[in-house]
mmCIF file of C-alpha atoms in Angstrom:
data_model
loop_
_atom_site.group_PDB
_atom_site.id
_atom_site.type_symbol
_atom_site.label_atom_id
_atom_site.label_comp_id
_atom_site.label_asym_id
_atom_site.label_seq_id
_atom_site.Cartn_x
_atom_site.Cartn_y
_atom_site.Cartn_z
ATOM 1 C CA MET A 42 4.743 -31.854 -12.341
ATOM 2 C CA ALA A 43 5.177 -30.021 -9.049
ATOM 3 C CA LYS A 44 2.760 -30.516 -6.194
ATOM 4 C CA ILE A 45 1.909 -28.262 -3.315
ATOM 5 C CA ILE A 46 0.270 -29.900 -0.340
ATOM 6 C CA LEU A 47 -1.483 -27.829 2.285
ATOM 7 C CA GLU A 48 -2.249 -29.686 5.464
ATOM 8 C CA PHE A 49 -4.556 -28.529 8.237
ATOM 9 C CA ASP A 50 -4.843 -30.779 11.261
ATOM 10 C CA ALA A 51 -7.183 -29.201 13.738
ATOM 11 C CA ILE A 52 -10.781 -28.076 13.671
ATOM 12 C CA GLU A 53 -9.408 -24.691 14.736
ATOM 13 C CA ASP A 54 -7.586 -24.507 11.379
ATOM 14 C CA ALA A 55 -10.821 -24.851 9.399
ATOM 15 C CA GLN A 56 -11.002 -21.113 8.641
ATOM 16 C CA ASP A 57 -7.397 -21.102 7.410
ATOM 17 C CA ALA A 58 -8.153 -24.096 5.202
ATOM 18 C CA ARG A 59 -11.241 -22.369 3.754
ATOM 19 C CA THR A 60 -9.178 -19.233 3.063
ATOM 20 C CA ALA A 61 -6.535 -21.263 1.243
ATOM 21 C CA ILE A 62 -9.114 -23.129 -0.820
ATOM 22 C CA ASP A 63 -11.003 -19.949 -1.741
ATOM 23 C CA GLY A 64 -7.955 -18.055 -3.026
ATOM 24 C CA LEU A 65 -9.007 -18.261 -6.672
ATOM 25 C CA LYS A 66 -12.531 -17.110 -5.795
ATOM 26 C CA TRP A 67 -11.106 -14.054 -4.029
ATOM 27 C CA LYS A 68 -8.919 -13.241 -7.013
ATOM 28 C CA SER A 69 -11.873 -13.624 -9.378
ATOM 29 C CA ALA A 70 -14.018 -11.365 -7.208
ATOM 30 C CA MET A 71 -11.312 -8.699 -7.160
ATOM 31 C CA TRP A 72 -10.941 -9.022 -10.936
ATOM 32 C CA ASP A 73 -14.700 -8.529 -11.386
ATOM 33 C CA LEU A 74 -14.642 -5.456 -9.138
ATOM 34 C CA ASP A 75 -11.676 -4.036 -11.052
ATOM 35 C CA GLN A 76 -13.454 -4.600 -14.368
ATOM 36 C CA LEU A 77 -16.601 -2.910 -13.084
ATOM 37 C CA LEU A 78 -14.558 0.133 -12.087
ATOM 38 C CA ARG A 79 -12.706 -0.004 -15.409
ATOM 39 C CA SER A 80 -15.980 0.128 -17.318
ATOM 40 C CA THR A 81 -16.625 3.440 -15.573
ATOM 41 C CA THR A 82 -13.180 4.930 -16.142
ATOM 42 C CA LYS A 83 -12.716 3.717 -19.718
ATOM 43 C CA HIS A 84 -16.228 3.576 -21.145
ATOM 44 C CA GLY A 85 -18.028 6.085 -18.910
ATOM 45 C CA ILE A 86 -20.623 3.596 -17.672
ATOM 46 C CA SER A 87 -22.208 4.639 -14.392
ATOM 47 C CA LEU A 88 -21.672 2.380 -11.391
ATOM 48 C CA LEU A 89 -25.083 3.341 -10.049
ATOM 49 C CA ASP A 90 -27.036 2.681 -13.244
ATOM 50 C CA SER A 91 -25.358 0.811 -16.102
ATOM 51 C CA LYS A 92 -27.800 2.426 -18.554
ATOM 52 C CA LYS A 93 -26.532 5.918 -17.735
ATOM 53 C CA GLU A 94 -23.315 7.764 -18.446
ATOM 54 C CA ALA A 95 -20.975 8.271 -15.505
ATOM 55 C CA SER A 96 -20.332 11.789 -14.253
ATOM 56 C CA SER A 97 -16.776 13.089 -14.245
ATOM 57 C CA GLU A 98 -16.778 12.819 -10.443
ATOM 58 C CA GLU A 99 -17.904 9.201 -10.605
ATOM 59 C CA MET A 100 -15.179 8.439 -13.143
ATOM 60 C CA ASP A 101 -12.559 10.099 -10.905
ATOM 61 C CA VAL A 102 -13.710 8.098 -7.856
ATOM 62 C CA ALA A 103 -13.701 4.841 -9.834
ATOM 63 C CA ASP A 104 -10.161 5.574 -11.041
ATOM 64 C CA LYS A 105 -8.986 6.382 -7.510
ATOM 65 C CA ILE A 106 -10.527 3.172 -6.136
ATOM 66 C CA ARG A 107 -8.802 1.130 -8.875
ATOM 67 C CA GLU A 108 -5.482 2.748 -7.913
ATOM 68 C CA GLU A 109 -6.056 2.012 -4.227
ATOM 69 C CA ILE A 110 -6.957 -1.624 -4.919
ATOM 70 C CA ARG A 111 -3.757 -2.063 -6.936
ATOM 71 C CA GLU A 112 -1.659 -0.446 -4.198
ATOM 72 C CA ILE A 113 -3.173 -2.733 -1.560
ATOM 73 C CA LEU A 114 -2.596 -5.808 -3.729
ATOM 74 C CA THR A 115 0.993 -4.707 -4.353
ATOM 75 C CA ASP A 116 1.529 -4.343 -0.593
ATOM 76 C CA TYR A 117 0.477 -7.998 -0.278
ATOM 77 C CA ASN A 118 2.694 -8.962 -3.236
ATOM 78 C CA LEU A 119 -0.392 -9.819 -5.317
ATOM 79 C CA ASN A 120 -1.240 -8.966 -8.905
ATOM 80 C CA LEU A 121 -4.548 -9.266 -10.748
ATOM 81 C CA GLU A 122 -2.848 -9.855 -14.094
ATOM 82 C CA ASP A 123 -0.934 -12.983 -13.017
#
């Protein structure tokens, strides 16, 4: 079994250590956001009120935001599906 060891020596590195530790939380948060937007584009559920149907404009915006998120993640060599 392979091991990856991240070592942070200084108090000044505390933020970098927290960022490294929270990587999975960030990915999960992005996944949740993507799924929320997907529920609008695929199922027509409003982002503003989950009991209402999304307007066509709202669905278009949700789709555009999903595209932008994926482009940004790709620029960072990240993928939600991995």
